[in-house]
């Protein structure tokens, strides 16, 4: 890989050759992929990328840690729409607002970006089986992307995972273990099984390549804005891999001279489960918390990638903000009604946090902001109904309908 120098431990600084099945540092620290930005700058331009007809995350190969002949996995991941939303901008009281709908990925979440990368690296490394633990979306996206590429999967999910996500896993032919325990216990079981059976590891904090897949959402936002960067990017945070990836993506572009600015990152967690935000705000080491929010994808009490996440908030001059479950349900309604985008609870939590900051006057009126919708609401229809309520129930009788209509339009 000419564009990659090495893998470097974020805890002790030790460097490693970028082997496709690298995991964590000997010290237990998480690795980071270190690029040769001079090489990228000398060999690629923004126009090279903009003129690509590969409308997937793989159009960003100059910024991806893969060999020249690494095969692009089959599912069409990435290049999700960035919708400009002027009515929403007005409501929020900001100059420009865009919604990046990553629920439109093939298995309906941003996790497809990591899974596509994981599958590519597993094949590069010569594995035929890949495994992960997940609150739900990493699992369903791995199962789908691996199925399309002809790999076997072992998946560990906590028993609370919504049925829509479990249905995806089963349809994609994964061996699914529904663990009678919380996410932390699920993660530990998957780790033990992976160690024992030697499968390729798609656990986001352990496999440092996955964040490189996730960062493509940031590369896309910049390209879709004409290689411009918004003032703020808001998203939900669980393990911390996504926010770490978003920050890495914007820094990559900046370091390679593709953009001339960096955004501030708005990290949104639940008031009940916010170990990353709490640490970012206080400067103290993070502490485990209960897993207690209906936004299952970010119900993470023991985050697996806290350091990169906390760094993304602090280094970007960003804002940590916490929201209640009611505010998340409200964001589901608002995003649906104003933008026509149906996000799962964690999918719109970024939006919920942004709304809160705008209400509190913490975002300047001349700001430009992108909120990322990280997952699709059809995965979790029970919470959709909870947010939006029941339909009008009526006999097939026009008289009765007229009465209802008049009541509605009084
Ligand atoms: C995984 C996930 C997140 C959070 O990503 P982390 O890397 O765990 O911080 C947010 N929203 C959705 C829909 C997710 O699936
Ligand atoms: Zn180390």
Short mmCIF file of C-alpha atoms and ligand atoms in Angstrom, two decimals:
data_model
loop_
_atom_site.label_atom_id
_atom_site.label_comp_id
_atom_site.label_asym_id
_atom_site.label_seq_id
_atom_site.Cartn_x
_atom_site.Cartn_y
_atom_site.Cartn_z
CA UNK A 1 0.00 0.00 0.00
CA UNK A 2 1.83 3.08 -1.21
CA UNK A 3 -0.54 5.47 0.58
CA UNK A 4 -0.15 3.80 4.01
CA UNK A 5 2.99 4.14 6.14
CA UNK A 6 2.14 1.89 9.10
CA UNK A 7 -0.25 1.18 11.94
CA UNK A 8 0.49 3.13 15.11
CA UNK A 9 -0.73 2.51 18.66
CA UNK A 10 -2.68 5.47 20.03
CA UNK A 11 -1.62 4.59 23.58
CA UNK A 12 2.12 3.83 23.43
CA UNK A 13 3.07 4.98 19.92
CA UNK A 14 4.52 1.65 18.83
CA UNK A 15 4.42 1.12 15.05
CA UNK A 16 3.45 -2.02 13.14
CA UNK A 17 3.47 -3.13 9.52
CA UNK A 18 -0.05 -2.74 8.09
CA UNK A 19 -0.96 -6.43 7.81
CA UNK A 20 -4.56 -7.13 6.80
CA UNK A 21 -5.40 -9.08 9.97
CA UNK A 22 -3.68 -6.77 12.44
CA UNK A 23 -5.56 -6.33 15.71
CA UNK A 24 -4.63 -4.31 18.79
CA UNK A 25 -1.16 -3.32 20.07
CA UNK A 26 0.80 -5.57 22.40
CA UNK A 27 0.00 -3.02 25.13
CA UNK A 28 -3.72 -3.49 24.43
CA UNK A 29 -3.96 -0.06 22.77
CA UNK A 30 -5.98 0.61 19.65
CA UNK A 31 -4.10 1.08 16.37
CA UNK A 32 -4.50 3.91 13.90
CA UNK A 33 -3.75 3.73 10.18
CA UNK A 34 -1.04 6.29 9.34
CA UNK A 35 -1.10 7.64 5.79
CA UNK A 36 1.57 9.21 3.62
CA UNK A 37 -0.19 12.48 2.84
CA UNK A 38 2.65 13.69 0.62
CA UNK A 39 2.21 10.62 -1.56
CA UNK A 40 -1.57 11.20 -1.73
CA UNK A 41 -1.14 14.89 -2.46
CA UNK A 42 1.41 14.25 -5.23
CA UNK A 43 -0.60 11.51 -6.95
CA UNK A 44 -4.27 12.43 -6.57
CA UNK A 45 -6.43 15.53 -6.84
CA UNK A 46 -10.01 16.25 -5.79
CA UNK A 47 -10.89 16.30 -9.50
CA UNK A 48 -9.57 12.75 -9.96
CA UNK A 49 -12.06 11.61 -7.36
CA UNK A 50 -14.91 13.82 -8.57
CA UNK A 51 -14.58 12.39 -12.07
CA UNK A 52 -14.82 8.78 -10.85
CA UNK A 53 -17.87 6.85 -12.02
CA UNK A 54 -17.63 4.48 -9.06
CA UNK A 55 -20.57 5.74 -6.97
CA UNK A 56 -19.68 3.81 -3.81
CA UNK A 57 -17.37 4.45 -0.86
CA UNK A 58 -14.64 2.80 -2.96
CA UNK A 59 -14.30 5.96 -5.06
CA UNK A 60 -12.01 7.12 -2.21
CA UNK A 61 -9.34 4.45 -2.69
CA UNK A 62 -6.49 6.98 -2.44
CA UNK A 63 -7.57 7.40 1.21
CA UNK A 64 -8.29 3.73 1.94
CA UNK A 65 -5.91 1.14 3.43
CA UNK A 66 -6.16 -1.47 0.69
CA UNK A 67 -3.81 -2.94 -1.91
CA UNK A 68 -4.17 -1.84 -5.52
CA UNK A 69 -5.63 -5.23 -6.47
CA UNK A 70 -7.91 -5.61 -3.43
CA UNK A 71 -11.35 -6.60 -4.66
CA UNK A 72 -14.25 -4.22 -3.97
CA UNK A 73 -17.00 -6.23 -2.22
CA UNK A 74 -20.21 -6.56 -4.25
CA UNK A 75 -22.83 -4.58 -2.29
CA UNK A 76 -23.22 -0.91 -3.24
CA UNK A 77 -22.10 0.87 -0.05
CA UNK A 78 -21.85 4.63 0.32
CA UNK A 79 -22.58 7.66 -1.86
CA UNK A 80 -25.70 8.22 0.21
CA UNK A 81 -27.64 11.43 -0.43
CA UNK A 82 -26.84 14.72 1.27
CA UNK A 83 -30.14 16.61 1.29
CA UNK A 84 -30.15 20.36 1.71
CA UNK A 85 -33.03 21.26 4.05
CA UNK A 86 -33.79 25.00 3.98
CA UNK A 87 -37.06 24.70 5.96
CA UNK A 88 -35.28 22.81 8.69
CA UNK A 89 -32.44 25.35 8.69
CA UNK A 90 -35.01 28.08 9.31
CA UNK A 91 -36.64 26.10 12.12
CA UNK A 92 -33.26 25.50 13.74
CA UNK A 93 -32.26 29.14 13.27
CA UNK A 94 -29.09 28.42 11.30
CA UNK A 95 -27.91 29.51 7.87
CA UNK A 96 -27.49 26.13 6.16
CA UNK A 97 -28.54 22.62 7.10
CA UNK A 98 -28.08 19.28 5.37
CA UNK A 99 -29.17 15.77 6.30
CA UNK A 100 -26.86 12.94 5.25
CA UNK A 101 -29.07 9.85 4.97
CA UNK A 102 -26.84 6.87 5.62
CA UNK A 103 -29.89 4.73 6.33
CA UNK A 104 -29.96 4.27 2.54
CA UNK A 105 -27.01 1.89 2.56
CA UNK A 106 -27.71 -1.71 1.43
CA UNK A 107 -28.41 -3.08 4.92
CA UNK A 108 -29.76 0.31 6.00
CA UNK A 109 -27.07 1.74 8.28
CA UNK A 110 -23.74 3.55 8.21
CA UNK A 111 -22.16 0.32 9.50
CA UNK A 112 -22.10 -0.95 5.91
CA UNK A 113 -19.09 1.28 5.34
CA UNK A 114 -17.13 -0.59 8.00
CA UNK A 115 -18.40 -3.99 6.91
CA UNK A 116 -17.49 -3.45 3.27
CA UNK A 117 -13.96 -2.62 4.42
CA UNK A 118 -13.92 -5.59 6.83
CA UNK A 119 -14.96 -7.99 4.09
CA UNK A 120 -12.34 -6.59 1.69
CA UNK A 121 -9.58 -6.99 4.30
CA UNK A 122 -10.74 -10.49 5.32
CA UNK A 123 -10.49 -11.60 1.69
CA UNK A 124 -7.13 -9.84 1.32
CA UNK A 125 -5.92 -11.79 4.37
CA UNK A 126 -7.24 -15.08 3.01
CA UNK A 127 -10.00 -15.81 5.55
CA UNK A 128 -13.31 -17.51 4.72
CA UNK A 129 -15.10 -16.75 8.01
CA UNK A 130 -15.64 -13.43 9.74
CA UNK A 131 -17.21 -12.67 13.12
CA UNK A 132 -18.37 -9.77 15.24
CA UNK A 133 -20.42 -8.69 18.22
CA UNK A 134 -22.76 -5.79 17.85
CA UNK A 135 -25.75 -3.93 19.25
CA UNK A 136 -27.38 -4.93 15.93
CA UNK A 137 -26.38 -2.89 12.90
CA UNK A 138 -22.72 -3.89 12.68
CA UNK A 139 -23.95 -7.46 12.76
CA UNK A 140 -26.64 -7.14 10.12
CA UNK A 141 -24.34 -5.18 7.84
CA UNK A 142 -21.52 -7.68 8.24
CA UNK A 143 -23.91 -10.55 7.55
CA UNK A 144 -25.16 -8.90 4.34
CA UNK A 145 -21.82 -7.74 2.99
CA UNK A 146 -20.19 -11.09 3.81
CA UNK A 147 -23.04 -13.06 2.23
CA UNK A 148 -22.66 -11.13 -1.01
CA UNK A 149 -18.93 -11.84 -1.01
CA UNK A 150 -19.34 -15.56 -0.21
CA UNK A 151 -17.92 -15.48 3.33
CA UNK A 152 -19.37 -17.27 6.38
CA UNK A 153 -20.32 -15.23 9.46
CA UNK A 154 -20.66 -15.83 13.20
CA UNK A 155 -22.59 -13.05 14.88
CA UNK A 156 -23.11 -12.25 18.55
CA UNK A 157 -25.90 -9.83 19.53
CA UNK A 158 -27.42 -8.96 22.91
CA UNK A 159 -30.91 -10.43 23.31
CA UNK A 160 -32.43 -6.92 23.34
CA UNK A 161 -31.51 -6.36 19.64
CA UNK A 162 -34.64 -5.22 17.71
CA UNK A 163 -36.33 -7.98 15.73
CA UNK A 164 -35.83 -6.17 12.38
CA UNK A 165 -32.07 -6.41 12.79
CA UNK A 166 -32.22 -10.04 13.90
CA UNK A 167 -34.41 -10.84 10.86
CA UNK A 168 -31.72 -9.32 8.62
CA UNK A 169 -29.06 -11.53 10.20
CA UNK A 170 -31.06 -14.68 9.70
CA UNK A 171 -32.01 -13.82 6.11
CA UNK A 172 -28.35 -13.20 5.26
CA UNK A 173 -27.55 -16.70 6.53
CA UNK A 174 -25.38 -15.78 9.49
CA UNK A 175 -24.95 -18.11 12.43
CA UNK A 176 -26.63 -15.90 15.01
CA UNK A 177 -25.97 -16.15 18.74
CA UNK A 178 -28.47 -14.08 20.74
CA UNK A 179 -26.61 -13.59 24.01
CA UNK A 180 -28.55 -13.59 27.28
CA UNK A 181 -26.74 -10.55 28.60
CA UNK A 182 -25.92 -6.94 27.80
CA UNK A 183 -23.69 -5.59 25.03
CA UNK A 184 -20.57 -5.70 27.19
CA UNK A 185 -21.07 -9.42 27.92
CA UNK A 186 -21.86 -10.05 24.26
CA UNK A 187 -18.60 -8.38 23.21
CA UNK A 188 -16.56 -10.45 25.66
CA UNK A 189 -18.12 -13.72 24.46
CA UNK A 190 -17.40 -12.87 20.82
CA UNK A 191 -13.81 -12.03 21.70
CA UNK A 192 -13.31 -15.37 23.43
CA UNK A 193 -14.86 -17.29 20.51
CA UNK A 194 -12.81 -15.41 17.91
CA UNK A 195 -9.61 -16.14 19.86
CA UNK A 196 -10.52 -19.80 20.06
CA UNK A 197 -11.62 -20.39 16.45
CA UNK A 198 -9.38 -17.94 14.60
CA UNK A 199 -12.03 -16.15 12.52
CA UNK A 200 -11.43 -12.73 10.96
CA UNK A 201 -12.38 -10.12 13.58
CA UNK A 202 -14.87 -7.40 12.61
CA UNK A 203 -15.09 -5.81 16.03
CA UNK A 204 -14.74 -2.14 15.26
CA UNK A 205 -12.44 -1.11 18.08
CA UNK A 206 -10.14 -4.10 17.60
CA UNK A 207 -9.88 -4.00 13.82
CA UNK A 208 -8.49 -0.57 12.98
CA UNK A 209 -9.38 -0.79 9.28
CA UNK A 210 -13.10 -0.54 9.98
CA UNK A 211 -12.91 3.09 11.04
CA UNK A 212 -11.23 3.78 7.69
CA UNK A 213 -14.42 2.52 6.05
CA UNK A 214 -16.59 4.65 8.31
CA UNK A 215 -14.58 7.77 7.56
CA UNK A 216 -15.82 7.69 3.96
CA UNK A 217 -19.03 9.34 5.19
CA UNK A 218 -16.95 12.44 5.93
CA UNK A 219 -15.14 12.27 2.58
CA UNK A 220 -18.53 12.13 0.87
CA UNK A 221 -19.96 15.08 2.81
CA UNK A 222 -16.99 17.20 1.73
CA UNK A 223 -17.16 16.07 -1.91
CA UNK A 224 -20.94 16.53 -2.07
CA UNK A 225 -20.45 20.10 -0.83
CA UNK A 226 -17.91 20.74 -3.62
CA UNK A 227 -14.88 19.94 -1.41
CA UNK A 228 -16.13 22.36 1.21
CA UNK A 229 -16.48 21.56 4.88
CA UNK A 230 -19.46 22.54 7.07
CA UNK A 231 -18.94 24.39 10.37
CA UNK A 232 -20.47 21.53 12.38
CA UNK A 233 -21.23 17.84 11.92
CA UNK A 234 -23.66 16.21 14.38
CA UNK A 235 -23.98 12.48 14.98
CA UNK A 236 -24.86 9.89 17.60
CA UNK A 237 -22.14 8.09 19.54
CA UNK A 238 -22.02 4.59 21.06
CA UNK A 239 -18.69 2.77 20.96
CA UNK A 240 -17.10 5.85 19.43
CA UNK A 241 -15.85 4.32 16.16
CA UNK A 242 -18.15 6.34 13.92
CA UNK A 243 -17.28 9.72 15.39
CA UNK A 244 -13.59 8.77 15.34
CA UNK A 245 -13.97 7.86 11.68
CA UNK A 246 -15.77 11.08 10.80
CA UNK A 247 -13.01 13.15 12.38
CA UNK A 248 -10.31 11.05 10.68
CA UNK A 249 -11.98 11.56 7.30
CA UNK A 250 -12.07 15.34 7.60
CA UNK A 251 -8.47 15.39 8.85
CA UNK A 252 -7.33 13.18 5.96
CA UNK A 253 -8.76 15.60 3.42
CA UNK A 254 -7.23 18.55 5.22
CA UNK A 255 -3.82 16.90 5.54
CA UNK A 256 -3.77 15.97 1.86
CA UNK A 257 -4.69 19.53 0.87
CA UNK A 258 -8.13 18.58 -0.53
CA UNK A 259 -9.93 20.97 1.86
CA UNK A 260 -8.88 24.02 3.81
CA UNK A 261 -10.91 23.73 6.98
CA UNK A 262 -12.02 21.29 9.69
CA UNK A 263 -15.52 21.04 11.19
CA UNK A 264 -16.46 21.00 14.86
CA UNK A 265 -17.93 17.64 15.80
CA UNK A 266 -21.16 17.49 17.83
CA UNK A 267 -21.20 14.23 19.83
CA UNK A 268 -24.70 13.21 20.86
CA UNK A 269 -25.41 10.55 23.49
CA UNK A 270 -28.32 9.64 25.75
CA UNK A 271 -28.60 11.39 29.14
CA UNK A 272 -28.65 7.93 30.73
CA UNK A 273 -25.76 6.40 28.77
CA UNK A 274 -23.09 8.98 27.97
CA UNK A 275 -19.66 7.80 29.16
CA UNK A 276 -17.82 9.39 26.22
CA UNK A 277 -19.47 12.79 26.52
CA UNK A 278 -18.99 12.85 30.26
CA UNK A 279 -15.26 12.22 29.87
CA UNK A 280 -14.93 14.78 27.07
CA UNK A 281 -16.68 17.40 29.19
CA UNK A 282 -14.86 16.81 32.48
CA UNK A 283 -11.45 15.80 31.20
CA UNK A 284 -11.57 12.85 33.61
CA UNK A 285 -11.02 9.25 32.42
CA UNK A 286 -14.27 7.68 31.18
CA UNK A 287 -16.34 5.54 33.56
CA UNK A 288 -18.75 2.72 32.67
CA UNK A 289 -22.47 3.58 32.78
CA UNK A 290 -25.73 1.62 32.64
CA UNK A 291 -27.10 0.74 29.18
CA UNK A 292 -30.37 2.60 29.41
CA UNK A 293 -31.84 4.22 26.30
CA UNK A 294 -34.36 3.12 23.67
CA UNK A 295 -31.76 4.08 21.07
CA UNK A 296 -30.36 0.53 21.14
CA UNK A 297 -27.48 1.20 18.73
CA UNK A 298 -25.92 3.70 21.13
CA UNK A 299 -26.88 1.96 24.35
CA UNK A 300 -23.22 1.33 25.11
CA UNK A 301 -22.16 1.55 28.74
CA UNK A 302 -18.60 0.36 28.14
CA UNK A 303 -17.43 2.04 24.92
CA UNK A 304 -14.82 0.15 22.89
CA UNK A 305 -13.22 3.15 21.23
CA UNK A 306 -13.44 5.94 23.80
CA UNK A 307 -10.03 7.53 23.18
CA UNK A 308 -10.48 8.24 19.49
CA UNK A 309 -14.01 9.49 20.19
CA UNK A 310 -13.03 11.82 23.03
CA UNK A 311 -10.15 13.08 20.92
CA UNK A 312 -12.54 13.84 18.03
CA UNK A 313 -14.67 16.04 20.31
CA UNK A 314 -11.79 17.85 21.99
CA UNK A 315 -9.42 18.23 19.03
CA UNK A 316 -12.19 19.55 16.76
CA UNK A 317 -13.36 22.05 19.39
CA UNK A 318 -16.67 20.20 19.22
CA UNK A 319 -19.63 19.95 21.58
CA UNK A 320 -20.79 16.98 23.65
CA UNK A 321 -24.57 17.02 24.22
CA UNK A 322 -27.01 14.56 25.79
CA UNK A 323 -30.66 13.99 24.93
CA UNK A 324 -33.58 12.16 26.56
CA UNK A 325 -35.50 9.31 24.95
CA UNK A 326 -38.42 11.73 24.45
CA UNK A 327 -36.16 14.12 22.56
CA UNK A 328 -35.02 11.21 20.39
CA UNK A 329 -38.64 10.26 19.61
CA UNK A 330 -39.34 13.92 18.79
CA UNK A 331 -36.38 13.93 16.39
CA UNK A 332 -37.80 10.81 14.70
CA UNK A 333 -41.07 12.68 14.09
CA UNK A 334 -39.44 15.91 12.96
CA UNK A 335 -36.96 14.24 10.59
CA UNK A 336 -39.78 12.18 9.12
CA UNK A 337 -42.21 15.06 8.74
CA UNK A 338 -39.87 17.81 7.61
CA UNK A 339 -37.37 15.81 5.55
CA UNK A 340 -39.13 12.58 4.58
CA UNK A 341 -36.35 10.58 6.19
CA UNK A 342 -37.20 7.73 8.61
CA UNK A 343 -34.36 7.14 11.02
CA UNK A 344 -34.11 4.58 13.80
CA UNK A 345 -33.77 6.13 17.28
CA UNK A 346 -29.94 6.22 17.23
CA UNK A 347 -30.19 7.24 13.58
CA UNK A 348 -31.75 10.59 14.49
CA UNK A 349 -30.03 11.14 17.82
CA UNK A 350 -27.54 13.47 16.10
CA UNK A 351 -30.50 15.52 14.89
CA UNK A 352 -31.98 15.51 18.42
CA UNK A 353 -28.74 16.87 19.87
CA UNK A 354 -28.46 19.55 17.21
CA UNK A 355 -32.06 20.68 17.86
CA UNK A 356 -31.29 20.93 21.56
CA UNK A 357 -28.13 22.99 21.00
CA UNK A 358 -30.00 25.31 18.63
CA UNK A 359 -32.82 25.78 21.17
CA UNK A 360 -30.21 26.66 23.79
CA UNK A 361 -28.60 29.18 21.45
CA UNK A 362 -25.29 27.32 21.35
CA UNK A 363 -24.99 27.24 17.55
CA UNK A 364 -24.29 30.58 15.83
CA UNK A 365 -27.00 31.79 13.43
CA UNK A 366 -24.57 31.96 10.49
CA UNK A 367 -23.45 28.32 10.94
CA UNK A 368 -23.61 25.57 8.33
CA UNK A 369 -24.39 22.15 9.81
CA UNK A 370 -24.68 18.56 8.62
CA UNK A 371 -26.51 15.96 10.72
CA UNK A 372 -25.85 12.33 9.86
CA UNK A 373 -28.75 9.85 9.96
CA UNK A 374 -26.86 6.69 10.84
CA UNK A 375 -29.58 4.06 10.48
CA UNK A 376 -33.02 3.45 8.93
CA UNK A 377 -36.22 3.41 10.99
CA UNK A 378 -37.68 0.33 9.29
CA UNK A 379 -35.29 -1.75 11.38
CA UNK A 380 -37.21 -0.75 14.51
CA UNK A 381 -40.85 -0.07 13.68
CA UNK A 382 -41.97 -0.46 17.30
CA UNK A 383 -40.16 2.75 18.22
CA UNK A 384 -41.46 4.38 15.01
CA UNK A 385 -45.03 3.80 16.22
CA UNK A 386 -44.03 4.95 19.69
CA UNK A 387 -42.76 8.21 18.18
CA UNK A 388 -45.58 8.85 15.73
CA UNK A 389 -48.67 7.27 17.32
CA UNK A 390 -51.43 5.06 15.93
CA UNK A 391 -53.45 5.63 12.72
CA UNK A 392 -57.12 6.66 12.71
CA UNK A 393 -59.17 3.47 13.02
CA UNK A 394 -62.54 3.59 11.23
CA UNK A 395 -65.31 1.44 9.75
CA UNK A 396 -65.56 1.60 5.93
CA UNK A 397 -68.22 4.34 6.10
CA UNK A 398 -67.91 7.77 4.41
CA UNK A 399 -70.24 9.37 6.97
CA UNK A 400 -67.86 8.40 9.74
CA UNK A 401 -64.90 9.62 7.72
CA UNK A 402 -66.62 12.99 7.17
CA UNK A 403 -67.04 13.40 10.90
CA UNK A 404 -63.37 12.67 11.44
CA UNK A 405 -62.34 15.01 8.61
CA UNK A 406 -64.38 17.86 10.02
CA UNK A 407 -62.95 17.30 13.45
CA UNK A 408 -59.41 17.37 11.99
CA UNK A 409 -60.01 20.54 10.00
CA UNK A 410 -61.91 22.58 12.60
C1 LIG B 1 -23.36 1.88 15.56
C2 LIG B 1 -24.32 2.99 15.43
C3 LIG B 1 -24.07 4.25 15.98
C4 LIG B 1 -22.85 4.59 16.80
O1 LIG B 1 -21.64 4.22 16.25
P1 LIG B 1 -20.41 3.89 17.22
O2 LIG B 1 -19.29 3.60 16.32
O3 LIG B 1 -20.83 2.71 18.04
O4 LIG B 1 -20.20 5.09 18.07
C5 LIG B 1 -25.02 5.24 15.78
N1 LIG B 1 -26.15 5.00 15.08
C6 LIG B 1 -26.41 3.80 14.54
C7 LIG B 1 -27.68 3.63 13.78
C8 LIG B 1 -25.51 2.76 14.69
O5 LIG B 1 -25.80 1.58 14.15
ZN1 LIG B 2 0.64 0.23 22.37
#
